[in-house]
PDB file of C-alpha atoms in Angstrom:
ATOM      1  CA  UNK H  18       0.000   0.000   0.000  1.00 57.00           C
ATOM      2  CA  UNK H  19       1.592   3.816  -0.780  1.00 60.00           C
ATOM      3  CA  UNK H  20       2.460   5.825   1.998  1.00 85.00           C
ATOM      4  CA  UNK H  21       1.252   8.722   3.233  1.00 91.00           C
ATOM      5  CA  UNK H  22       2.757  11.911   4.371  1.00 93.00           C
ATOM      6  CA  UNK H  23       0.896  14.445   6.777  1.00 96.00           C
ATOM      7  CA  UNK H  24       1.690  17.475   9.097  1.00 96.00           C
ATOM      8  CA  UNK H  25       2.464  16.474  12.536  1.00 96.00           C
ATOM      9  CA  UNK H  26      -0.125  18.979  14.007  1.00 97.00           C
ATOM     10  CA  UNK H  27      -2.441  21.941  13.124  1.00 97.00           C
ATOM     11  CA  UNK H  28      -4.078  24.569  14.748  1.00 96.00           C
ATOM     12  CA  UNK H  29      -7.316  26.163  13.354  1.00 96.00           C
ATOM     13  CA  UNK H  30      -9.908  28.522  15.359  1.00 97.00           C
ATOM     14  CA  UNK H  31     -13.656  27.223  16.799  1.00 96.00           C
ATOM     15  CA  UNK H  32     -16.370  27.563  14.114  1.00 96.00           C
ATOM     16  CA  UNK H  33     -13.760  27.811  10.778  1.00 96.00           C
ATOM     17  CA  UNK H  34     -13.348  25.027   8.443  1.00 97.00           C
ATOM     18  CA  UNK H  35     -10.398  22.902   9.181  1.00 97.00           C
ATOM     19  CA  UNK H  36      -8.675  21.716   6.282  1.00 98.00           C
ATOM     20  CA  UNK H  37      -6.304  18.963   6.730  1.00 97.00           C
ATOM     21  CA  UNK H  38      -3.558  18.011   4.226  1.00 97.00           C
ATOM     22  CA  UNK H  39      -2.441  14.812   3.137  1.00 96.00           C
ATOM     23  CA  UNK H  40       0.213  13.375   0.537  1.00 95.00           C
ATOM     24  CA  UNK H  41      -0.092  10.184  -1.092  1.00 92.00           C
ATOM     25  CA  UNK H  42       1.977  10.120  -4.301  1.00 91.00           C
ATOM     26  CA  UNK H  43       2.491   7.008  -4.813  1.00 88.00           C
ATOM     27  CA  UNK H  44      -0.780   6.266  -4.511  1.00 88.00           C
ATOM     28  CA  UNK H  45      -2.178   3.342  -7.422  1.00 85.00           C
ATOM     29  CA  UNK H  46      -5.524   3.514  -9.110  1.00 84.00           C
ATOM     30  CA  UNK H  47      -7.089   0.357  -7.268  1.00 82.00           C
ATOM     31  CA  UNK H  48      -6.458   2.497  -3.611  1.00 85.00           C
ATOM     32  CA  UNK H  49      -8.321   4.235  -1.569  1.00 87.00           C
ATOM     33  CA  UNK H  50      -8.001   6.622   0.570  1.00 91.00           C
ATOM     34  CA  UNK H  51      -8.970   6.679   4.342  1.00 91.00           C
ATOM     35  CA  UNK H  52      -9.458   8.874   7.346  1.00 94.00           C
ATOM     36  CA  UNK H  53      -9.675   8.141  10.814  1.00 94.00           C
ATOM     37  CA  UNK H  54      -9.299  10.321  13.832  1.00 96.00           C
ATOM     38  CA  UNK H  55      -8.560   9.272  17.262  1.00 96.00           C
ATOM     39  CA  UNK H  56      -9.865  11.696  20.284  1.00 95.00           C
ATOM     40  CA  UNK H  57      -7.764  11.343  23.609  1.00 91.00           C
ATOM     41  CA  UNK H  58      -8.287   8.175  25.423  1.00 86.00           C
ATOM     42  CA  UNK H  59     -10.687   6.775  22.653  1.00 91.00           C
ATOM     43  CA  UNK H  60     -10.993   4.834  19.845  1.00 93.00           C
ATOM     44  CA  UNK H  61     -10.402   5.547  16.372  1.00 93.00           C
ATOM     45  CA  UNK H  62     -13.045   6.897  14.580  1.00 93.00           C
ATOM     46  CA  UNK H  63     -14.336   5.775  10.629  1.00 90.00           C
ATOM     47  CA  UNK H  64     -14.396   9.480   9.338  1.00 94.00           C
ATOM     48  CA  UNK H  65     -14.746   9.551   4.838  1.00 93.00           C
ATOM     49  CA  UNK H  66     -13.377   7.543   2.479  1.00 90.00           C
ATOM     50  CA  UNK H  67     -12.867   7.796  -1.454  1.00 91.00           C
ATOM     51  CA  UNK H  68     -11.440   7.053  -4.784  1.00 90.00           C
ATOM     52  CA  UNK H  69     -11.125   9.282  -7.079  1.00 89.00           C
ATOM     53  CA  UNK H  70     -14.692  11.628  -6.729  1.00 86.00           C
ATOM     54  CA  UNK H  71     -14.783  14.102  -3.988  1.00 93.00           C
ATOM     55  CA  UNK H  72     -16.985  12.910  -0.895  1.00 94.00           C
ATOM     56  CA  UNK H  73     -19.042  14.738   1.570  1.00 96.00           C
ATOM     57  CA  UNK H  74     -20.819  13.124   4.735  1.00 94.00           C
ATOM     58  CA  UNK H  75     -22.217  14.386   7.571  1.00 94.00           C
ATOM     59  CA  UNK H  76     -19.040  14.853   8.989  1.00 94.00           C
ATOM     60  CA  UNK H  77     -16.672  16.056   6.916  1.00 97.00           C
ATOM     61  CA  UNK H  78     -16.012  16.358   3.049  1.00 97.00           C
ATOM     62  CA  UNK H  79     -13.068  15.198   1.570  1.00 97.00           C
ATOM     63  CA  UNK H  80     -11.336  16.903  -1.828  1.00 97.00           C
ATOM     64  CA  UNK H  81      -9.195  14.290  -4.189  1.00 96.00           C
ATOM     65  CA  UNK H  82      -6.872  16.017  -6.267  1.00 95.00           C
ATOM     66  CA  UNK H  83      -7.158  14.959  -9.957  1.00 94.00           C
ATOM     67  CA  UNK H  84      -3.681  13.063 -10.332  1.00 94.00           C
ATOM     68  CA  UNK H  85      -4.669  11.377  -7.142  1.00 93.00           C
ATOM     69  CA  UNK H  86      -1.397  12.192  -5.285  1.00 94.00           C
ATOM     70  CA  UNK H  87      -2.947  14.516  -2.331  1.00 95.00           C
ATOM     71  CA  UNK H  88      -6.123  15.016  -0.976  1.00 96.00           C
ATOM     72  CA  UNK H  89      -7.584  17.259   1.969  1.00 97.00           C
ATOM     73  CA  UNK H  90     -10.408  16.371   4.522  1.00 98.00           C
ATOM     74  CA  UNK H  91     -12.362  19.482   5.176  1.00 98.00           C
ATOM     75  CA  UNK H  92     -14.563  19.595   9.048  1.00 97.00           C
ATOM     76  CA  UNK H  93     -16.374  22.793   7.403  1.00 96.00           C
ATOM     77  CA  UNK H  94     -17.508  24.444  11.293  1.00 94.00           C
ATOM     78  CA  UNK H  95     -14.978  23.064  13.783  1.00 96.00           C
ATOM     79  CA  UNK H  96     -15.584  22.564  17.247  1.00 96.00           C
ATOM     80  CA  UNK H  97     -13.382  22.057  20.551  1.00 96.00           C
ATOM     81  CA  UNK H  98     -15.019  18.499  19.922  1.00 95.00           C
ATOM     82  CA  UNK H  99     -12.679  17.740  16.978  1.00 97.00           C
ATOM     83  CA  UNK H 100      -9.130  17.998  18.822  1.00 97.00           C
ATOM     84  CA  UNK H 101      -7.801  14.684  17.448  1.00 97.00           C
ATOM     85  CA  UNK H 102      -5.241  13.396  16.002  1.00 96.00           C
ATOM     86  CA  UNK H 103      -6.520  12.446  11.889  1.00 97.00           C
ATOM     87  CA  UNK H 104      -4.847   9.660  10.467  1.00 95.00           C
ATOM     88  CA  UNK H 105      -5.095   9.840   6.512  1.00 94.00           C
ATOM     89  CA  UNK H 106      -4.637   6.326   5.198  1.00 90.00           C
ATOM     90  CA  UNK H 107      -4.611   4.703   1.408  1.00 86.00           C
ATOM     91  CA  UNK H 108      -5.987   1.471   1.136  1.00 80.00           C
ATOM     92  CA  UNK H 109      -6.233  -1.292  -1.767  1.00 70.00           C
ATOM     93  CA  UNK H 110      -9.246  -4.055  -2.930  1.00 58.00           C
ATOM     94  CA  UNK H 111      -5.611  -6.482  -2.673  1.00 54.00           C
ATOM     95  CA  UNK H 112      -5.695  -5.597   1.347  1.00 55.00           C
ATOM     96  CA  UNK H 113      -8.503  -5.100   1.957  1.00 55.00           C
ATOM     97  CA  UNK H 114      -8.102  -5.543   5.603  1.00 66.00           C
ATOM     98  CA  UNK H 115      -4.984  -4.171   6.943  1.00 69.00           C
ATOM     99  CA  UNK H 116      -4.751  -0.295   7.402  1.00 74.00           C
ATOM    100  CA  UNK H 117      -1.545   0.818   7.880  1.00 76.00           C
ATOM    101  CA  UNK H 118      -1.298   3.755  10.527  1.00 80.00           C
ATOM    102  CA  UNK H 119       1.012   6.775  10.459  1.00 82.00           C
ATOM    103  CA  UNK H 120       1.644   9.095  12.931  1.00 86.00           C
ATOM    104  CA  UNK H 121      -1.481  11.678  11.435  1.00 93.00           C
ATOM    105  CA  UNK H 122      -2.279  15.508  12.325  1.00 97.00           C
ATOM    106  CA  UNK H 123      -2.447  16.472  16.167  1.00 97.00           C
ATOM    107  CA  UNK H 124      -5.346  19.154  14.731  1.00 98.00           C
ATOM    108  CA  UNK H 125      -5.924  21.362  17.855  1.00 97.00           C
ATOM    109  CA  UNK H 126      -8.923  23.620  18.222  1.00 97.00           C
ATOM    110  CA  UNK H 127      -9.004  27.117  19.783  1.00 96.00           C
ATOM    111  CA  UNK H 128     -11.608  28.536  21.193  1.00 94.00           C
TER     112      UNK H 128
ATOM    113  CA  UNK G  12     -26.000  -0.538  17.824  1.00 64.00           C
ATOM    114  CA  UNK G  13     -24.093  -1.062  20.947  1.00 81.00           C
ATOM    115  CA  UNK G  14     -20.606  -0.822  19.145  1.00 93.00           C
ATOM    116  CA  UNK G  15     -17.663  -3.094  19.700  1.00 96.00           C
ATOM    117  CA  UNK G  16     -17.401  -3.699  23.387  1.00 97.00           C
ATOM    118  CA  UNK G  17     -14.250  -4.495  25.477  1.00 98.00           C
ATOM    119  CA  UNK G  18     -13.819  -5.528  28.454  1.00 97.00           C
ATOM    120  CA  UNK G  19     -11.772  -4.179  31.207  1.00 97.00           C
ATOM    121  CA  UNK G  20     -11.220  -0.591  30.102  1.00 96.00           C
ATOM    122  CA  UNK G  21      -8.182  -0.489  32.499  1.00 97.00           C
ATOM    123  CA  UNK G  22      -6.113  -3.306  34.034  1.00 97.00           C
ATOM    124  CA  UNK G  23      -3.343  -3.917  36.125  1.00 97.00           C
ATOM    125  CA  UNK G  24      -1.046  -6.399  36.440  1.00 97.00           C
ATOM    126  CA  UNK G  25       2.488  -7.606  37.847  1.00 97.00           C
ATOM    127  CA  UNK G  26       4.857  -9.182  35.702  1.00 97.00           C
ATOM    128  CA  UNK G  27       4.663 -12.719  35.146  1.00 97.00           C
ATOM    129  CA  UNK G  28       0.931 -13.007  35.309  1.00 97.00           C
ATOM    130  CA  UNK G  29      -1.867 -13.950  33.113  1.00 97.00           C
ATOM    131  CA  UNK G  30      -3.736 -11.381  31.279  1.00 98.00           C
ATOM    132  CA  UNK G  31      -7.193 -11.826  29.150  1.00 98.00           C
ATOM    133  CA  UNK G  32      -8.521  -9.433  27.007  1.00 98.00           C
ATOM    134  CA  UNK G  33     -11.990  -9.427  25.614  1.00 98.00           C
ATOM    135  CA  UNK G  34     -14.150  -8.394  22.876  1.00 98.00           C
ATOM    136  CA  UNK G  35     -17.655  -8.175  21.396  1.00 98.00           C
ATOM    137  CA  UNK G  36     -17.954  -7.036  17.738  1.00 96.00           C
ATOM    138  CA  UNK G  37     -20.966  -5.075  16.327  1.00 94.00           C
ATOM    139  CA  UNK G  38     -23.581  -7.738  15.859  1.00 94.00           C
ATOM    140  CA  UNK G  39     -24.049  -9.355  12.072  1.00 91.00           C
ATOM    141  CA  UNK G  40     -19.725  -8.599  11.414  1.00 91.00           C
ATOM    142  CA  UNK G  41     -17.385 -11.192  10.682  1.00 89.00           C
ATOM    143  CA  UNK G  42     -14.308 -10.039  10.665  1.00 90.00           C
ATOM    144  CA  UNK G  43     -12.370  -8.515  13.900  1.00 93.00           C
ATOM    145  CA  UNK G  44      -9.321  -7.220  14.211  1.00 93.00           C
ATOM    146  CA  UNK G  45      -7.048  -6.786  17.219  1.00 95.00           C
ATOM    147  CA  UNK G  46      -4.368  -3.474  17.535  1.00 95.00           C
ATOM    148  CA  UNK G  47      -2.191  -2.660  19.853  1.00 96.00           C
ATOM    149  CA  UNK G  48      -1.312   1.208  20.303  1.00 94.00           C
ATOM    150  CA  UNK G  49       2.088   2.339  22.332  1.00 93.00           C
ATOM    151  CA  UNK G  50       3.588   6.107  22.160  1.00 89.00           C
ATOM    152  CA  UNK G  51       6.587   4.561  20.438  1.00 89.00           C
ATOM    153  CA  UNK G  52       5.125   2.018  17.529  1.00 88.00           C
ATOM    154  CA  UNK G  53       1.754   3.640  17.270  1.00 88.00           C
ATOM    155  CA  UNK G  54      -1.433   1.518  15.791  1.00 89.00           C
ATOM    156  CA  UNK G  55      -0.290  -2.339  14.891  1.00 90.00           C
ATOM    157  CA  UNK G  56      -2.575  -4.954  13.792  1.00 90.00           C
ATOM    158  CA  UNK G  57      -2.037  -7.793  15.696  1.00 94.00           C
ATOM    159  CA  UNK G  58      -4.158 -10.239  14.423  1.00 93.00           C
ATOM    160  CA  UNK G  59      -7.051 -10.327  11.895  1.00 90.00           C
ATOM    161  CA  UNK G  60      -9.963 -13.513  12.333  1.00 92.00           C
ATOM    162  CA  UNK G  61     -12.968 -13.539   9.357  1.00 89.00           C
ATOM    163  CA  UNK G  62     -16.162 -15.425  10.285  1.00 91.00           C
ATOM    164  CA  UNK G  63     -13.870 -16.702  13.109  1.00 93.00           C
ATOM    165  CA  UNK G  64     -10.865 -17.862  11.924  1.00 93.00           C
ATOM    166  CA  UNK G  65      -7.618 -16.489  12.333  1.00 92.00           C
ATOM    167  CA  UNK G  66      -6.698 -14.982   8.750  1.00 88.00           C
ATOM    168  CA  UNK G  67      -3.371 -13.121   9.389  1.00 87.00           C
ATOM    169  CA  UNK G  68      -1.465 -13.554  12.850  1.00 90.00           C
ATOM    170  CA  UNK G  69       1.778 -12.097  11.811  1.00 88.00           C
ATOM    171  CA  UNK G  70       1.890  -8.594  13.738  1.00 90.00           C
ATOM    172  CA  UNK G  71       1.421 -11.237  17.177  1.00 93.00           C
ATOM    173  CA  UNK G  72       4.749 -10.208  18.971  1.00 87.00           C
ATOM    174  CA  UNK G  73       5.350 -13.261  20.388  1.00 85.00           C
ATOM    175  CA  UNK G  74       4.470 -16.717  21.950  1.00 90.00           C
ATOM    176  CA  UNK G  75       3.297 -14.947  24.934  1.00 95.00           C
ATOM    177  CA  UNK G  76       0.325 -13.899  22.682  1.00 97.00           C
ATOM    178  CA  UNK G  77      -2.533 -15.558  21.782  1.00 97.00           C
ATOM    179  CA  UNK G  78      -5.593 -15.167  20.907  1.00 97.00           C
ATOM    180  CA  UNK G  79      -9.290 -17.081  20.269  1.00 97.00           C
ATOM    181  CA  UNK G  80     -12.406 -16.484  18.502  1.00 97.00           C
ATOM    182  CA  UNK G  81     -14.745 -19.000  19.448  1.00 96.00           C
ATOM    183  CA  UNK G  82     -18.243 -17.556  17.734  1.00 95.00           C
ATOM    184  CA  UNK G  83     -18.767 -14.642  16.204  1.00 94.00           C
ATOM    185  CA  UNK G  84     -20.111 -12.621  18.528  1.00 95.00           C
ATOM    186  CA  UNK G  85     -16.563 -13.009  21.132  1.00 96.00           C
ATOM    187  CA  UNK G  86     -12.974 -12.624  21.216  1.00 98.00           C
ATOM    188  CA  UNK G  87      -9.661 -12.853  23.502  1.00 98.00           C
ATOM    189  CA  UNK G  88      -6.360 -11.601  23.432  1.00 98.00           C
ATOM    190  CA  UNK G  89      -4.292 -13.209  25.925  1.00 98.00           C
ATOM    191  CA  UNK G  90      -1.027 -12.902  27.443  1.00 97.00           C
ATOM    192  CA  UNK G  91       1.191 -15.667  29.361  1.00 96.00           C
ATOM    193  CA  UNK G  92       2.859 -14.464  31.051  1.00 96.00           C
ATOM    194  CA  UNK G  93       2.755 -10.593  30.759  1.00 96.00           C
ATOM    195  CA  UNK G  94       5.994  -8.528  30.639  1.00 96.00           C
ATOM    196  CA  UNK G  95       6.442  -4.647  31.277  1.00 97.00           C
ATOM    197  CA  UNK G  96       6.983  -3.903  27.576  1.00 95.00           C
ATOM    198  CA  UNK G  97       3.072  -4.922  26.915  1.00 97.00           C
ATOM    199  CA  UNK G  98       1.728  -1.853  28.837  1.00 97.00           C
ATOM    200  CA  UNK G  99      -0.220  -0.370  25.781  1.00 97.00           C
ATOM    201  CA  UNK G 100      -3.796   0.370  25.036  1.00 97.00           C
ATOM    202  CA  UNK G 101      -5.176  -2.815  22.764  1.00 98.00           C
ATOM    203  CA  UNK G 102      -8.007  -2.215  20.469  1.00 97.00           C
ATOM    204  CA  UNK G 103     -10.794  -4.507  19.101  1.00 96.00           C
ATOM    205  CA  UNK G 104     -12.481  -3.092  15.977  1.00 93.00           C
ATOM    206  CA  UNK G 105     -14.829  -5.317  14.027  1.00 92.00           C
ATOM    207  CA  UNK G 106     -16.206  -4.788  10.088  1.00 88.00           C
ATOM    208  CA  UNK G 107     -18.499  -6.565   7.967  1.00 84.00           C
ATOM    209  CA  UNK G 108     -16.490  -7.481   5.035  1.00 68.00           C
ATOM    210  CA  UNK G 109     -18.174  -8.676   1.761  1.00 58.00           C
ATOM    211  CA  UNK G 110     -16.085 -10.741  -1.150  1.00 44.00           C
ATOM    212  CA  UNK G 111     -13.349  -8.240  -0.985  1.00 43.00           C
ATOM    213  CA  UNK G 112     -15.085  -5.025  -0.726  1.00 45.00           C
ATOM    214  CA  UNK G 113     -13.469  -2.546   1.289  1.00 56.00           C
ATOM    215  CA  UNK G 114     -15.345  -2.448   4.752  1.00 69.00           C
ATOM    216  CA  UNK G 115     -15.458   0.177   7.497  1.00 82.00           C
ATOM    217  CA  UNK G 116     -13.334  -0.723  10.608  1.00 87.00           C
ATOM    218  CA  UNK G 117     -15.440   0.027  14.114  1.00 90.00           C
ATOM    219  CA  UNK G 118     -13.296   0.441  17.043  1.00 93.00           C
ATOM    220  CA  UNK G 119     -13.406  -0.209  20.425  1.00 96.00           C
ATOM    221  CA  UNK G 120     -12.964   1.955  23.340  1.00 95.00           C
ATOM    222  CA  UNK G 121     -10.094   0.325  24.106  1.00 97.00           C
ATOM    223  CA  UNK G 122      -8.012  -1.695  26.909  1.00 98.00           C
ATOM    224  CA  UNK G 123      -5.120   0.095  29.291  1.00 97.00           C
ATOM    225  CA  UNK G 124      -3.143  -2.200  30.121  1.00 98.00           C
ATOM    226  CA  UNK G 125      -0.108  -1.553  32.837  1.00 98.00           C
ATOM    227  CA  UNK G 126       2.179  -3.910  33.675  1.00 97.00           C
ATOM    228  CA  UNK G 127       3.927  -3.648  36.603  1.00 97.00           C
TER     229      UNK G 127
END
């Protein structure tokens, strides 16, 4: 599976859109690509997933560039609720059951 | 849906002794996946059953780790005999895979484990 390179951490202000960035260049046209977060002392958390179409849910949206080799999730109104670290993560139909975990974005929001 | 339930949240435990870990998954999934998270390594898959048998028990660190699925609806990890270096959180997470098709991974809340 490609790798994937994010920020180590992010601040962004209560109520703004946090927009998190993540590289995956080597990326292949069967994978797909993943987010998670992971709150303190919890779980992680099944945020969006896609292929190659931007996707929106009720939690977040998530932008695929064109060539595939980045993509951004976007929380459009963030709240002190989303502190987490977000662990972008590309995945293939050949795997389909490992995800392989990076360190991800310490996102941090101010009130 | 109750989620994927695990059971303790916290332990305890002095080197050398026996240590069970346990899991529900979300009801009607058959595959369930067991992760072990440390400051230093991060999220590792330990082991991976599918409609209750062990698929893929390479991440397993060691002899001193084992681990059952005896129905679908309940799992172990066990250690024998525990060792400082386990203290970690482990995580359950369950999914409903289909023929291949790339399935959401639910996660548990998690086991602290300290071993003393």
């Amino acid at each position: 599976d490609a790798k994937t390179t994010q920020p180590t951490s992010m601040d962004c202000a209560e109520g703004r859109a946090a927009n998190l960035p993540c590289n995956h260049s080597t990326i292949s046209g069967n994978e797909y690509v993943y987010w998670y977060r992971q709150i303190h002392s919890q779980g992680p958390q099944y945020i969006i997933h896609g292929l190659k179409n931007n996707e929106t849910n009720e939690m977040a949206s998530l932008i695929i560039t064109e060539d595939r080799k980045s993509s951004t999730l976007i929380l459009p109104h963030a709240t002190l609720r989303d502190t987490a670290v977000y662990y972008c993560i590309v995945r293939s139909r050949g795997s389909n059951y490992q995800l392989i975990w990076g360190a991800g974005t310490k996102l941090i929001i101010k009130p | 849906d109750a989620g994927v339930i695990q059971s303790p949240r916290h332990e305890v435990t002095e080197m050398g002794q026996e240590v069970t870990l346990r899991c529900k998954p979300i009801s009607g999934h058959n595959s369930l996946f067991w992760y072990r998270q440390t400051m230093m390594r991060g999220l590792e898959l330990l082991i991976y059953f599918n409609n209750n048998v062990p698929i893929d028990d390479s991440g397993m660190p060691e002899d001193r780790f084992s681990a059952k699925m005896p129905n679908a609806s309940f799992s172990t990890l066990k250690i024998q005999p525990s060792e400082p270096r386990d203290s970690a959180v482990y995580f359950c997470a369950s999914s409903s895979a289909s023929g291949g098709a790339l399935e959401t991974q639910y996660f548990g809340p998690g086991t602290r484990l300290l071993v003393l």
